Tab-separated table of C-alpha atoms in Angstrom:
chain	number	residue	atom	x	y	z
A	3	UNK	CA	-24.955	-2.133	18.191
A	4	UNK	CA	-22.859	1.008	18.449
A	5	UNK	CA	-24.528	4.367	17.982
A	6	UNK	CA	-23.899	6.333	14.801
A	7	UNK	CA	-22.328	9.367	16.497
A	8	UNK	CA	-20.851	9.864	19.975
A	9	UNK	CA	-22.578	12.524	22.099
A	10	UNK	CA	-20.233	13.502	24.866
A	11	UNK	CA	-22.083	14.399	28.047
A	12	UNK	CA	-19.412	14.058	30.680
A	13	UNK	CA	-15.747	14.405	29.840
A	14	UNK	CA	-13.648	13.895	32.946
A	15	UNK	CA	-9.955	14.553	33.251
A	16	UNK	CA	-7.438	12.855	35.430
A	17	UNK	CA	-5.871	14.744	38.291
A	18	UNK	CA	-3.147	12.154	38.756
A	19	UNK	CA	-0.193	13.416	36.757
A	20	UNK	CA	3.367	12.292	36.457
A	21	UNK	CA	6.459	14.452	36.529
A	22	UNK	CA	7.265	16.441	33.416
A	23	UNK	CA	8.069	14.460	30.283
A	24	UNK	CA	10.384	16.700	28.368
A	25	UNK	CA	12.814	14.560	26.402
A	26	UNK	CA	12.997	11.379	24.364
A	27	UNK	CA	15.076	9.886	27.191
A	28	UNK	CA	12.211	10.284	29.657
A	29	UNK	CA	9.388	8.178	28.163
A	30	UNK	CA	8.032	11.069	26.087
A	31	UNK	CA	5.469	9.634	23.603
A	32	UNK	CA	6.460	12.193	20.946
A	33	UNK	CA	9.118	14.764	20.147
A	34	UNK	CA	8.756	17.651	17.637
A	35	UNK	CA	10.699	15.685	14.989
A	36	UNK	CA	8.794	12.415	15.477
A	37	UNK	CA	8.043	10.524	12.263
A	38	UNK	CA	6.419	7.205	13.080
A	39	UNK	CA	4.551	4.454	11.241
A	40	UNK	CA	1.857	2.474	13.040
A	41	UNK	CA	0.098	-0.654	11.810
A	42	UNK	CA	-3.474	-1.682	12.580
A	43	UNK	CA	-3.591	-4.749	14.819
A	44	UNK	CA	-3.847	-7.553	13.852
A	45	UNK	CA	-2.178	-8.098	10.493
A	46	UNK	CA	-1.302	-4.504	9.488
A	47	UNK	CA	-4.153	-4.423	6.964
A	48	UNK	CA	-3.765	-0.640	7.229
A	49	UNK	CA	-0.909	1.581	8.309
A	50	UNK	CA	-0.949	5.105	9.679
A	51	UNK	CA	1.861	7.623	9.577
A	52	UNK	CA	2.409	10.449	12.008
A	53	UNK	CA	4.542	13.526	11.565
A	54	UNK	CA	4.206	17.118	12.706
A	55	UNK	CA	3.941	20.170	10.507
A	56	UNK	CA	4.781	22.430	13.441
A	57	UNK	CA	4.888	22.753	17.227
A	58	UNK	CA	3.642	25.737	19.224
A	59	UNK	CA	3.843	26.665	22.896
A	60	UNK	CA	1.116	28.609	24.689
A	61	UNK	CA	1.638	29.067	28.405
A	62	UNK	CA	2.302	25.658	29.873
A	63	UNK	CA	0.872	23.718	26.903
A	64	UNK	CA	2.873	22.447	23.943
A	65	UNK	CA	0.785	21.613	20.867
A	66	UNK	CA	1.938	19.179	18.197
A	67	UNK	CA	0.179	20.004	14.919
A	68	UNK	CA	-0.239	16.847	12.869
A	69	UNK	CA	0.219	16.847	9.123
A	70	UNK	CA	-3.094	16.717	7.247
A	71	UNK	CA	-4.523	14.312	4.702
A	72	UNK	CA	-6.694	15.172	1.707
A	73	UNK	CA	-10.488	15.172	1.940
A	74	UNK	CA	-12.293	13.102	-0.702
A	75	UNK	CA	-14.822	15.864	-1.494
A	76	UNK	CA	-14.240	19.089	-3.409
A	77	UNK	CA	-14.867	22.531	-1.906
A	78	UNK	CA	-14.799	26.020	-3.417
A	79	UNK	CA	-11.462	27.744	-3.845
A	80	UNK	CA	-10.100	31.111	-4.887
A	81	UNK	CA	-7.229	29.500	-6.833
A	82	UNK	CA	-8.827	30.530	-10.121
A	83	UNK	CA	-5.921	29.668	-12.415
A	84	UNK	CA	-6.898	26.030	-12.131
A	85	UNK	CA	-9.316	24.376	-14.505
A	86	UNK	CA	-12.169	24.877	-12.053
A	87	UNK	CA	-13.349	26.699	-8.936
A	88	UNK	CA	-13.096	23.721	-6.536
A	89	UNK	CA	-10.305	21.755	-4.926
A	90	UNK	CA	-9.619	18.914	-2.522
A	91	UNK	CA	-8.664	20.450	0.827
A	92	UNK	CA	-5.640	19.031	2.592
A	93	UNK	CA	-7.030	19.555	6.088
A	94	UNK	CA	-8.422	16.184	7.190
A	95	UNK	CA	-7.009	15.038	10.553
A	96	UNK	CA	-4.797	11.978	10.540
A	97	UNK	CA	-5.471	8.850	12.599
A	98	UNK	CA	-4.086	10.706	15.649
A	99	UNK	CA	-6.539	13.601	15.299
A	100	UNK	CA	-5.941	17.250	14.392
A	101	UNK	CA	-3.504	18.035	17.198
A	102	UNK	CA	-1.955	16.772	20.433
A	103	UNK	CA	-1.748	19.043	23.493
A	104	UNK	CA	0.871	18.280	26.140
A	105	UNK	CA	0.757	20.118	29.470
A	106	UNK	CA	3.820	20.847	31.602
A	107	UNK	CA	3.076	17.758	33.703
A	108	UNK	CA	3.247	15.407	30.694
A	109	UNK	CA	-0.470	14.704	30.213
A	110	UNK	CA	-1.296	14.194	26.510
A	111	UNK	CA	-4.686	15.216	25.114
A	112	UNK	CA	-5.684	13.981	21.663
A	113	UNK	CA	-8.769	15.196	19.777
A	114	UNK	CA	-11.092	13.168	17.560
A	115	UNK	CA	-12.937	14.368	14.455
A	116	UNK	CA	-15.578	16.002	16.644
A	117	UNK	CA	-12.919	17.863	18.634
A	118	UNK	CA	-13.638	15.795	21.732
A	119	UNK	CA	-10.610	15.331	24.013
A	120	UNK	CA	-9.076	11.945	24.838
A	121	UNK	CA	-6.639	12.547	27.681
A	122	UNK	CA	-3.878	10.190	28.801
A	123	UNK	CA	-2.030	11.251	31.914
A	124	UNK	CA	0.359	8.242	31.799
A	125	UNK	CA	0.251	7.829	35.574
A	126	UNK	CA	2.918	5.481	36.938
A	127	UNK	CA	1.339	5.161	40.361
A	128	UNK	CA	1.221	1.420	41.226
A	129	UNK	CA	-2.293	0.172	40.574
A	130	UNK	CA	-3.313	3.631	39.422
A	131	UNK	CA	-6.233	4.072	37.047
A	132	UNK	CA	-7.020	7.302	35.217
A	133	UNK	CA	-9.958	8.205	33.022
A	134	UNK	CA	-9.325	8.607	29.284
A	135	UNK	CA	-12.813	9.396	27.998
A	136	UNK	CA	-16.464	9.095	29.053
A	137	UNK	CA	-19.814	9.841	27.460
A	138	UNK	CA	-23.441	8.890	28.088
A	139	UNK	CA	-22.866	5.182	27.422
A	140	UNK	CA	-19.317	4.153	28.208
A	141	UNK	CA	-15.955	5.027	29.677
A	142	UNK	CA	-12.321	4.197	29.027
A	143	UNK	CA	-9.720	3.976	31.821
A	144	UNK	CA	-5.947	3.670	31.703
A	145	UNK	CA	-4.566	1.066	34.123
A	146	UNK	CA	-0.813	1.133	34.900
A	147	UNK	CA	0.879	-2.297	34.688
A	148	UNK	CA	4.555	-1.514	35.186
A	149	UNK	CA	7.953	-0.990	33.573
A	150	UNK	CA	10.014	-3.830	32.104
A	151	UNK	CA	12.999	-4.270	29.771
A	152	UNK	CA	11.967	-5.146	26.220
A	153	UNK	CA	12.968	-5.255	22.580
A	154	UNK	CA	11.525	-2.651	20.236
A	155	UNK	CA	12.184	-3.390	16.545
A	156	UNK	CA	15.630	-4.707	17.453
A	157	UNK	CA	16.443	-2.012	20.019
A	158	UNK	CA	16.862	-2.915	23.708
A	159	UNK	CA	14.495	-0.602	25.530
A	160	UNK	CA	12.752	-0.080	28.857
A	161	UNK	CA	9.002	-0.074	28.241
A	162	UNK	CA	6.179	1.227	30.412
A	163	UNK	CA	2.853	-0.504	29.867
A	164	UNK	CA	-0.739	0.372	30.620
A	165	UNK	CA	-3.914	-1.462	29.667
A	166	UNK	CA	-7.190	0.086	28.542
A	167	UNK	CA	-10.307	-0.780	30.508
A	168	UNK	CA	-13.452	-0.358	28.418
A	169	UNK	CA	-16.495	-0.260	30.703
A	170	UNK	CA	-20.081	0.852	30.906
A	171	UNK	CA	-20.824	3.672	33.352
A	172	UNK	CA	-21.517	1.086	36.059
A	173	UNK	CA	-17.966	-0.265	35.797
A	174	UNK	CA	-18.865	-3.498	33.954
A	175	UNK	CA	-16.438	-4.564	31.184
A	176	UNK	CA	-17.476	-4.071	27.560
A	177	UNK	CA	-16.171	-6.704	25.185
A	178	UNK	CA	-14.402	-4.697	22.479
A	179	UNK	CA	-11.127	-4.531	20.589
A	180	UNK	CA	-9.776	-1.997	23.110
A	181	UNK	CA	-10.744	-3.708	26.360
A	182	UNK	CA	-7.422	-4.877	27.910
A	183	UNK	CA	-5.517	-3.598	24.864
A	184	UNK	CA	-1.991	-2.358	25.709
A	185	UNK	CA	-0.717	1.218	25.645
A	186	UNK	CA	3.094	1.253	25.701
A	187	UNK	CA	5.767	3.947	25.781
A	188	UNK	CA	9.504	3.283	25.431
A	189	UNK	CA	12.171	5.253	27.264
A	190	UNK	CA	13.843	6.454	24.049
A	191	UNK	CA	11.524	5.354	21.225
A	192	UNK	CA	8.358	6.884	22.687
A	193	UNK	CA	4.854	5.701	21.808
A	194	UNK	CA	4.831	2.020	20.844
A	195	UNK	CA	1.197	0.853	21.173
A	196	UNK	CA	-1.922	2.973	21.095
A	197	UNK	CA	-5.238	3.207	19.199
A	198	UNK	CA	-6.867	5.212	16.421
A	199	UNK	CA	-8.075	8.609	17.595
A	200	UNK	CA	-9.744	10.184	14.541
A	201	UNK	CA	-13.059	8.280	14.744
A	202	UNK	CA	-12.814	7.229	18.402
A	203	UNK	CA	-15.014	5.864	19.984
A	204	UNK	CA	-16.917	4.813	16.849
A	205	UNK	CA	-13.817	2.975	15.599
A	206	UNK	CA	-11.918	1.009	18.247
A	207	UNK	CA	-8.703	-0.013	16.485
A	208	UNK	CA	-5.457	-0.886	18.299
A	209	UNK	CA	-2.256	0.125	16.516
A	210	UNK	CA	1.413	-0.629	17.147
A	211	UNK	CA	4.716	0.836	16.031
A	212	UNK	CA	6.040	-0.550	12.736
A	213	UNK	CA	8.891	1.887	12.126
A	214	UNK	CA	10.256	5.347	12.795
A	215	UNK	CA	12.740	7.708	11.170
A	216	UNK	CA	14.843	8.845	14.141
A	217	UNK	CA	16.473	6.742	15.344
A	218	UNK	CA	15.736	4.658	12.234
A	219	UNK	CA	13.888	1.503	13.282
A	220	UNK	CA	11.740	-1.009	11.442
A	221	UNK	CA	10.073	0.058	8.217
A	222	UNK	CA	11.005	3.724	7.744
A	223	UNK	CA	11.930	3.960	4.044
A	224	UNK	CA	11.091	2.072	0.866
A	225	UNK	CA	14.239	1.499	-1.189
A	226	UNK	CA	14.987	-0.552	-4.331
A	227	UNK	CA	16.887	-3.054	-2.141
A	228	UNK	CA	13.878	-3.400	0.199
A	229	UNK	CA	11.579	-4.103	-2.752
A	230	UNK	CA	13.977	-6.464	-4.540
A	231	UNK	CA	14.876	-8.633	-1.555
A	232	UNK	CA	15.622	-12.085	-3.017
A	233	UNK	CA	17.527	-15.213	-2.084
A	234	UNK	CA	19.238	-17.766	-4.346
A	235	UNK	CA	16.607	-20.040	-5.851
A	236	UNK	CA	13.880	-17.390	-5.988
A	237	UNK	CA	12.122	-16.898	-9.330
A	238	UNK	CA	10.101	-13.970	-10.661
A	239	UNK	CA	8.181	-14.070	-13.939
A	240	UNK	CA	6.817	-10.824	-15.396
A	241	UNK	CA	4.492	-10.202	-18.320
A	242	UNK	CA	4.918	-6.810	-20.016
A	243	UNK	CA	2.555	-5.528	-22.713
A	244	UNK	CA	2.340	-2.256	-24.646
A	245	UNK	CA	-0.497	-1.448	-27.036
A	246	UNK	CA	-0.629	1.851	-28.928
A	247	UNK	CA	-3.941	2.051	-30.711
A	248	UNK	CA	-2.994	5.042	-32.842
A	249	UNK	CA	0.491	5.967	-33.918
A	250	UNK	CA	3.257	6.455	-34.761
A	251	UNK	CA	5.330	5.747	-32.787
A	252	UNK	CA	4.494	2.041	-32.753
A	253	UNK	CA	6.005	0.631	-29.579
A	254	UNK	CA	3.864	-2.472	-29.213
A	255	UNK	CA	5.340	-5.502	-27.469
A	256	UNK	CA	4.227	-8.608	-25.612
A	257	UNK	CA	7.044	-10.158	-23.600
A	258	UNK	CA	7.404	-12.652	-20.734
A	259	UNK	CA	10.595	-12.433	-18.662
A	260	UNK	CA	11.671	-14.898	-15.989
A	261	UNK	CA	14.554	-14.184	-13.617
A	262	UNK	CA	16.100	-16.968	-11.522
A	263	UNK	CA	18.352	-15.783	-8.677
A	264	UNK	CA	21.714	-17.563	-8.725
A	265	UNK	CA	23.630	-15.618	-6.061
A	266	UNK	CA	23.340	-12.601	-3.758
A	267	UNK	CA	26.019	-10.188	-2.522
A	268	UNK	CA	25.339	-7.464	0.060
A	269	UNK	CA	27.381	-4.282	0.397
A	270	UNK	CA	26.705	-1.255	2.620
A	271	UNK	CA	25.206	0.652	-0.338
A	272	UNK	CA	23.517	-1.993	-2.476
A	273	UNK	CA	22.522	-5.616	-2.965
A	274	UNK	CA	23.869	-7.371	-6.073
A	275	UNK	CA	22.313	-10.413	-7.743
A	276	UNK	CA	23.555	-12.756	-10.432
A	277	UNK	CA	20.506	-14.025	-12.313
A	278	UNK	CA	19.559	-16.238	-15.180
A	279	UNK	CA	17.100	-14.362	-17.396
A	280	UNK	CA	14.800	-16.046	-19.893
A	281	UNK	CA	12.890	-13.713	-22.236
A	282	UNK	CA	10.083	-14.951	-24.480
A	283	UNK	CA	8.608	-12.690	-27.173
A	284	UNK	CA	5.015	-13.760	-27.838
A	285	UNK	CA	4.731	-12.036	-31.220
A	286	UNK	CA	7.876	-13.572	-32.709
A	287	UNK	CA	7.749	-16.791	-30.622
A	288	UNK	CA	11.454	-16.401	-29.845
A	289	UNK	CA	13.267	-17.096	-26.614
A	290	UNK	CA	16.581	-15.722	-25.333
A	291	UNK	CA	18.447	-16.978	-22.242
A	292	UNK	CA	21.274	-15.008	-20.648
A	293	UNK	CA	23.087	-14.476	-17.355
A	294	UNK	CA	22.817	-10.953	-15.963
A	295	UNK	CA	23.974	-8.951	-12.932
A	296	UNK	CA	21.495	-6.600	-11.283
A	297	UNK	CA	22.119	-4.235	-8.370
A	298	UNK	CA	19.589	-2.396	-6.214
A	299	UNK	CA	20.406	0.606	-4.053
A	300	UNK	CA	19.950	0.607	-0.285
A	301	UNK	CA	20.120	4.410	-0.151
A	302	UNK	CA	17.791	5.589	-2.946
A	303	UNK	CA	14.350	6.207	-1.462
A	304	UNK	CA	10.956	5.693	-3.137
A	305	UNK	CA	8.991	6.740	-0.064
A	306	UNK	CA	9.442	7.562	3.616
A	307	UNK	CA	7.264	8.146	6.669
A	308	UNK	CA	4.508	9.255	6.408
A	309	UNK	CA	3.835	6.868	3.534
A	310	UNK	CA	0.159	7.887	3.408
A	311	UNK	CA	0.764	11.607	2.843
A	312	UNK	CA	-0.712	12.943	-0.404
A	313	UNK	CA	1.987	14.372	-2.677
A	314	UNK	CA	0.284	14.371	-6.062
A	315	UNK	CA	-0.074	10.594	-5.920
A	316	UNK	CA	-2.502	8.604	-3.805
A	317	UNK	CA	-0.304	6.266	-1.728
A	318	UNK	CA	-1.356	3.375	0.534
A	319	UNK	CA	0.789	0.937	2.486
A	320	UNK	CA	-0.323	-2.301	4.101
A	321	UNK	CA	0.615	-5.939	4.638
A	322	UNK	CA	-0.896	-8.324	2.079
A	323	UNK	CA	-0.938	-12.112	1.761
A	324	UNK	CA	0.647	-13.697	-1.322
A	325	UNK	CA	-0.023	-17.446	-1.264
A	326	UNK	CA	0.609	-17.553	2.481
A	327	UNK	CA	3.565	-15.124	2.461
A	328	UNK	CA	2.789	-11.759	4.144
A	329	UNK	CA	4.573	-8.952	2.304
A	330	UNK	CA	4.515	-5.151	2.497
A	331	UNK	CA	2.527	-3.700	-0.394
A	332	UNK	CA	2.780	-0.040	-1.436
A	333	UNK	CA	0.320	1.295	-4.016
A	334	UNK	CA	0.590	4.669	-5.708
A	335	UNK	CA	-2.155	6.070	-7.918
A	336	UNK	CA	-1.167	8.878	-10.287
A	337	UNK	CA	-3.081	12.130	-9.996
A	338	UNK	CA	-1.327	13.994	-12.783
A	339	UNK	CA	-4.375	16.169	-13.471
A	340	UNK	CA	-4.140	17.856	-10.063
A	341	UNK	CA	-2.152	20.938	-9.123
A	342	UNK	CA	-1.268	22.264	-5.659
A	343	UNK	CA	-2.399	25.613	-4.237
A	344	UNK	CA	-0.100	26.561	-1.326
A	345	UNK	CA	-2.284	29.523	-0.317
A	346	UNK	CA	-5.201	27.218	0.503
A	347	UNK	CA	-3.281	23.966	1.034
A	348	UNK	CA	-5.430	22.071	-1.445
A	349	UNK	CA	-5.298	20.138	-4.720
A	350	UNK	CA	-7.432	20.890	-7.754
A	351	UNK	CA	-7.711	20.344	-11.540
A	352	UNK	CA	-5.564	22.202	-14.019
A	353	UNK	CA	-5.192	22.195	-17.786
A	354	UNK	CA	-2.737	19.497	-18.905
A	355	UNK	CA	-3.040	20.520	-22.577
A	356	UNK	CA	-4.670	17.158	-23.222
A	357	UNK	CA	-6.024	14.232	-21.222
A	358	UNK	CA	-3.648	13.292	-18.395
A	359	UNK	CA	-2.437	9.699	-18.195
A	360	UNK	CA	-3.805	7.512	-15.437
A	361	UNK	CA	-1.803	4.802	-13.764
A	362	UNK	CA	-1.402	2.573	-10.736
A	363	UNK	CA	1.851	1.023	-9.528
A	364	UNK	CA	1.985	-1.734	-6.917
A	365	UNK	CA	5.379	-2.339	-5.311
A	366	UNK	CA	5.847	-5.341	-3.017
A	367	UNK	CA	8.725	-5.836	-0.593
A	368	UNK	CA	10.404	-9.056	-1.721
A	369	UNK	CA	8.878	-9.098	-5.234
A	370	UNK	CA	9.800	-5.690	-6.671
A	371	UNK	CA	7.325	-3.939	-8.961
A	372	UNK	CA	4.392	-6.327	-8.761
A	373	UNK	CA	2.161	-4.561	-11.258
A	374	UNK	CA	2.035	-1.277	-13.083
A	375	UNK	CA	-0.409	0.065	-15.628
A	376	UNK	CA	-0.717	3.345	-17.460
A	377	UNK	CA	-3.173	4.455	-20.094
A	378	UNK	CA	-4.433	7.501	-21.919
A	379	UNK	CA	-7.622	7.569	-23.956
A	380	UNK	CA	-6.891	10.294	-26.526
A	381	UNK	CA	-5.632	11.877	-28.695
A	382	UNK	CA	-3.227	9.053	-29.610
A	383	UNK	CA	-4.300	6.430	-27.106
A	384	UNK	CA	-2.014	3.861	-25.505
A	385	UNK	CA	-1.995	1.222	-22.809
A	386	UNK	CA	0.990	-0.334	-21.072
A	387	UNK	CA	1.130	-2.845	-18.258
A	388	UNK	CA	3.591	-5.058	-16.420
A	389	UNK	CA	2.505	-7.776	-14.008
A	390	UNK	CA	4.125	-10.533	-11.974
A	391	UNK	CA	2.395	-13.666	-13.279
A	392	UNK	CA	4.367	-16.252	-11.277
A	393	UNK	CA	6.950	-16.323	-8.509
A	394	UNK	CA	8.758	-18.773	-6.296
A	395	UNK	CA	9.997	-17.391	-2.999
A	396	UNK	CA	11.601	-19.419	-0.204
A	397	UNK	CA	10.301	-22.549	-1.930
A	398	UNK	CA	6.702	-21.304	-2.107
A	399	UNK	CA	5.222	-20.996	-5.601
A	400	UNK	CA	2.420	-18.557	-6.386
A	401	UNK	CA	0.303	-17.836	-9.491
A	402	UNK	CA	0.488	-19.745	-12.789
A	403	UNK	CA	3.803	-19.960	-14.604
A	404	UNK	CA	3.718	-19.415	-18.343
A	405	UNK	CA	5.868	-22.072	-20.016
A	406	UNK	CA	8.408	-20.484	-22.339
A	407	UNK	CA	10.120	-22.570	-24.976
A	408	UNK	CA	11.671	-22.090	-28.394
A	409	UNK	CA	9.683	-25.129	-29.510
A	410	UNK	CA	6.739	-22.783	-29.679
A	411	UNK	CA	8.223	-21.364	-32.851
A	412	UNK	CA	7.279	-24.626	-34.613
A	413	UNK	CA	3.650	-23.621	-34.920
A	414	UNK	CA	4.500	-19.985	-35.548
A	415	UNK	CA	5.847	-20.996	-38.971
A	416	UNK	CA	2.553	-22.678	-39.870
A	417	UNK	CA	-0.525	-20.945	-41.190
A	418	UNK	CA	-2.781	-19.874	-38.340
A	419	UNK	CA	-5.365	-17.093	-38.089
A	420	UNK	CA	-7.516	-15.392	-35.447
A	421	UNK	CA	-10.451	-13.356	-36.682
A	422	UNK	CA	-11.832	-10.897	-36.035
A	423	UNK	CA	-9.015	-9.457	-33.951
A	424	UNK	CA	-9.807	-7.195	-32.112
A	425	UNK	CA	-13.216	-8.688	-31.358
A	426	UNK	CA	-16.184	-7.646	-29.252
A	427	UNK	CA	-18.218	-10.872	-29.177
A	428	UNK	CA	-16.389	-13.988	-30.428
A	429	UNK	CA	-13.348	-15.015	-32.434
A	430	UNK	CA	-12.653	-17.774	-34.962
A	431	UNK	CA	-9.385	-19.683	-35.196
A	432	UNK	CA	-7.849	-21.839	-37.940
A	433	UNK	CA	-4.543	-23.710	-38.206
A	434	UNK	CA	-2.898	-25.655	-41.053
A	435	UNK	CA	-2.731	-28.851	-38.993
A	436	UNK	CA	-4.801	-30.757	-36.420
A	437	UNK	CA	-4.980	-29.101	-33.010
A	438	UNK	CA	-4.851	-30.949	-29.682
A	439	UNK	CA	-6.006	-28.007	-27.577
A	440	UNK	CA	-6.677	-24.285	-27.525
A	441	UNK	CA	-6.148	-22.429	-24.218
A	442	UNK	CA	-7.024	-18.771	-23.620
A	443	UNK	CA	-5.271	-16.859	-20.805
A	444	UNK	CA	-5.706	-13.334	-19.489
A	445	UNK	CA	-2.883	-10.821	-19.032
A	446	UNK	CA	-1.945	-12.386	-15.659
A	447	UNK	CA	-1.553	-15.853	-17.159
A	448	UNK	CA	-4.803	-17.193	-15.687
A	449	UNK	CA	-6.702	-19.708	-17.829
A	450	UNK	CA	-10.024	-18.183	-18.929
A	451	UNK	CA	-11.233	-20.909	-21.321
A	452	UNK	CA	-9.958	-24.018	-23.073
A	453	UNK	CA	-11.025	-26.314	-25.894
A	454	UNK	CA	-9.695	-29.884	-26.013
A	455	UNK	CA	-9.655	-32.412	-28.846
A	456	UNK	CA	-10.307	-29.829	-31.547
A	457	UNK	CA	-10.034	-30.116	-35.264
A	458	UNK	CA	-8.076	-27.441	-37.115
A	459	UNK	CA	-10.641	-24.677	-36.617
A	460	UNK	CA	-13.356	-23.445	-34.265
A	461	UNK	CA	-14.983	-20.487	-32.532
A	462	UNK	CA	-14.861	-19.142	-28.949
A	463	UNK	CA	-17.437	-16.825	-27.366
A	464	UNK	CA	-15.846	-13.848	-25.557
A	465	UNK	CA	-18.976	-11.807	-24.805
A	466	UNK	CA	-18.643	-12.281	-21.035
A	467	UNK	CA	-14.924	-11.404	-20.851
A	468	UNK	CA	-13.659	-7.964	-19.799
A	469	UNK	CA	-12.051	-5.655	-22.341
A	470	UNK	CA	-8.282	-6.140	-22.623
A	471	UNK	CA	-5.485	-8.291	-24.026
A	472	UNK	CA	-5.592	-12.099	-23.970
A	473	UNK	CA	-3.309	-14.900	-25.150
A	474	UNK	CA	-4.448	-17.861	-27.186
A	475	UNK	CA	-2.119	-20.872	-26.888
A	476	UNK	CA	-2.401	-23.518	-29.626
A	477	UNK	CA	-0.999	-27.028	-29.143
A	478	UNK	CA	-0.656	-29.382	-32.134
A	479	UNK	CA	-1.055	-33.152	-32.051
A	480	UNK	CA	2.631	-33.434	-32.973
A	481	UNK	CA	3.635	-31.506	-29.815
A	482	UNK	CA	4.303	-28.108	-31.350
A	483	UNK	CA	2.729	-25.043	-29.740
A	484	UNK	CA	2.505	-21.302	-30.181
A	485	UNK	CA	0.742	-18.301	-28.681
A	486	UNK	CA	-1.154	-15.526	-30.398
A	487	UNK	CA	-2.394	-12.265	-28.899
A	488	UNK	CA	-6.127	-11.434	-28.893
A	489	UNK	CA	-7.626	-8.011	-28.168
A	490	UNK	CA	-11.177	-7.600	-26.868
A	491	UNK	CA	-12.309	-4.043	-27.561
A	492	UNK	CA	-15.866	-3.220	-26.571
């Protein structure tokens, strides 16, 4: 059981130093223009960006000032033109701590949230061990392994490697995520493998380089071509819904669109696809099939390192599993009711002349825009959403496909009713002919309930279902089928 807060009682510093590290050609972990992306090991469930707002020199020490993230609590502010007297300060240290001090011998000192130093001297003495950090319970040493040629995100590179020794004060190993974890520095790329500093030693989390901006390696930008990375045979099915509760304008729609990739052409500036597109309109029960050409830019940029920097949206980037396929997932959460105060480097509420819209967009590398939703409660009220409900990628199918067919118009011409609609408890259905089944699906195409062997009418309890839009699919004994939209509004 780890203690709740480290109490440093003995911080020792290495006296074994290497020659000055002054350039990116000399195994320097960072340079003033470093912009790097690290992923938590294993699996990249979280990523951490690093960039520097500024660099200062004081005597023989160079200090890299990390960019700051936004605290999740509000503090008082003098920016009185906002809609309140508080704001979210943008002064929380990143994963690498508030700053990094580098002395003229190349020793790097990081600082955690409690301003405790973690010093790495990067000794290259054969068999050399230097102390990183020690307190009343434990110590961390850096053990030099050697220098070998390697491959860093496709770049041939000489790499120096150390391992971390996590021990008690008697020198006995402590079984943790950092014991024997690597620390690596490349000759030109710089820091490759390290660990989280902000909450160290409460959080012992190895990280490794995922990408950097200069030279550009790995994941360093999110572009339309990166998001829409398909191969012939891939399929993407999207369900798009718009519901305006008060109008005009009335811009309601309920549409399923399936794209099947027929061919791919790459150019230096874009990727071009020929696709078959099938569009099914739920309300009119009509289907249209066409062949289209779509292109996606390789140079337009949605986001760049650091992907986790607050810019009026709340962004997160991580690797996520989609039916066994690991894909990069980038979420952005709108904060349109916040304004920026440069004098205090903080974000706070301001008057939007009405309620600001809220929305979340999830973009997935290899699937495009995976889901997006936006809503506003008043004065006119609306809700829009678009979700991937089925895809096939590299032969792997995921989620439930919604069958689209013009035969569904057969039932649309017959008398059929849903009432009440919207409903807050249950709904009744009635058709002019005998029904074989009634299937209710949510907005993602997942089956919520079904009734088999029905007559021409019945009732379904919805009291346990969340508020939102649903789809009721009716199948007749003669094979005809149709879908109606149901709104649950409690």
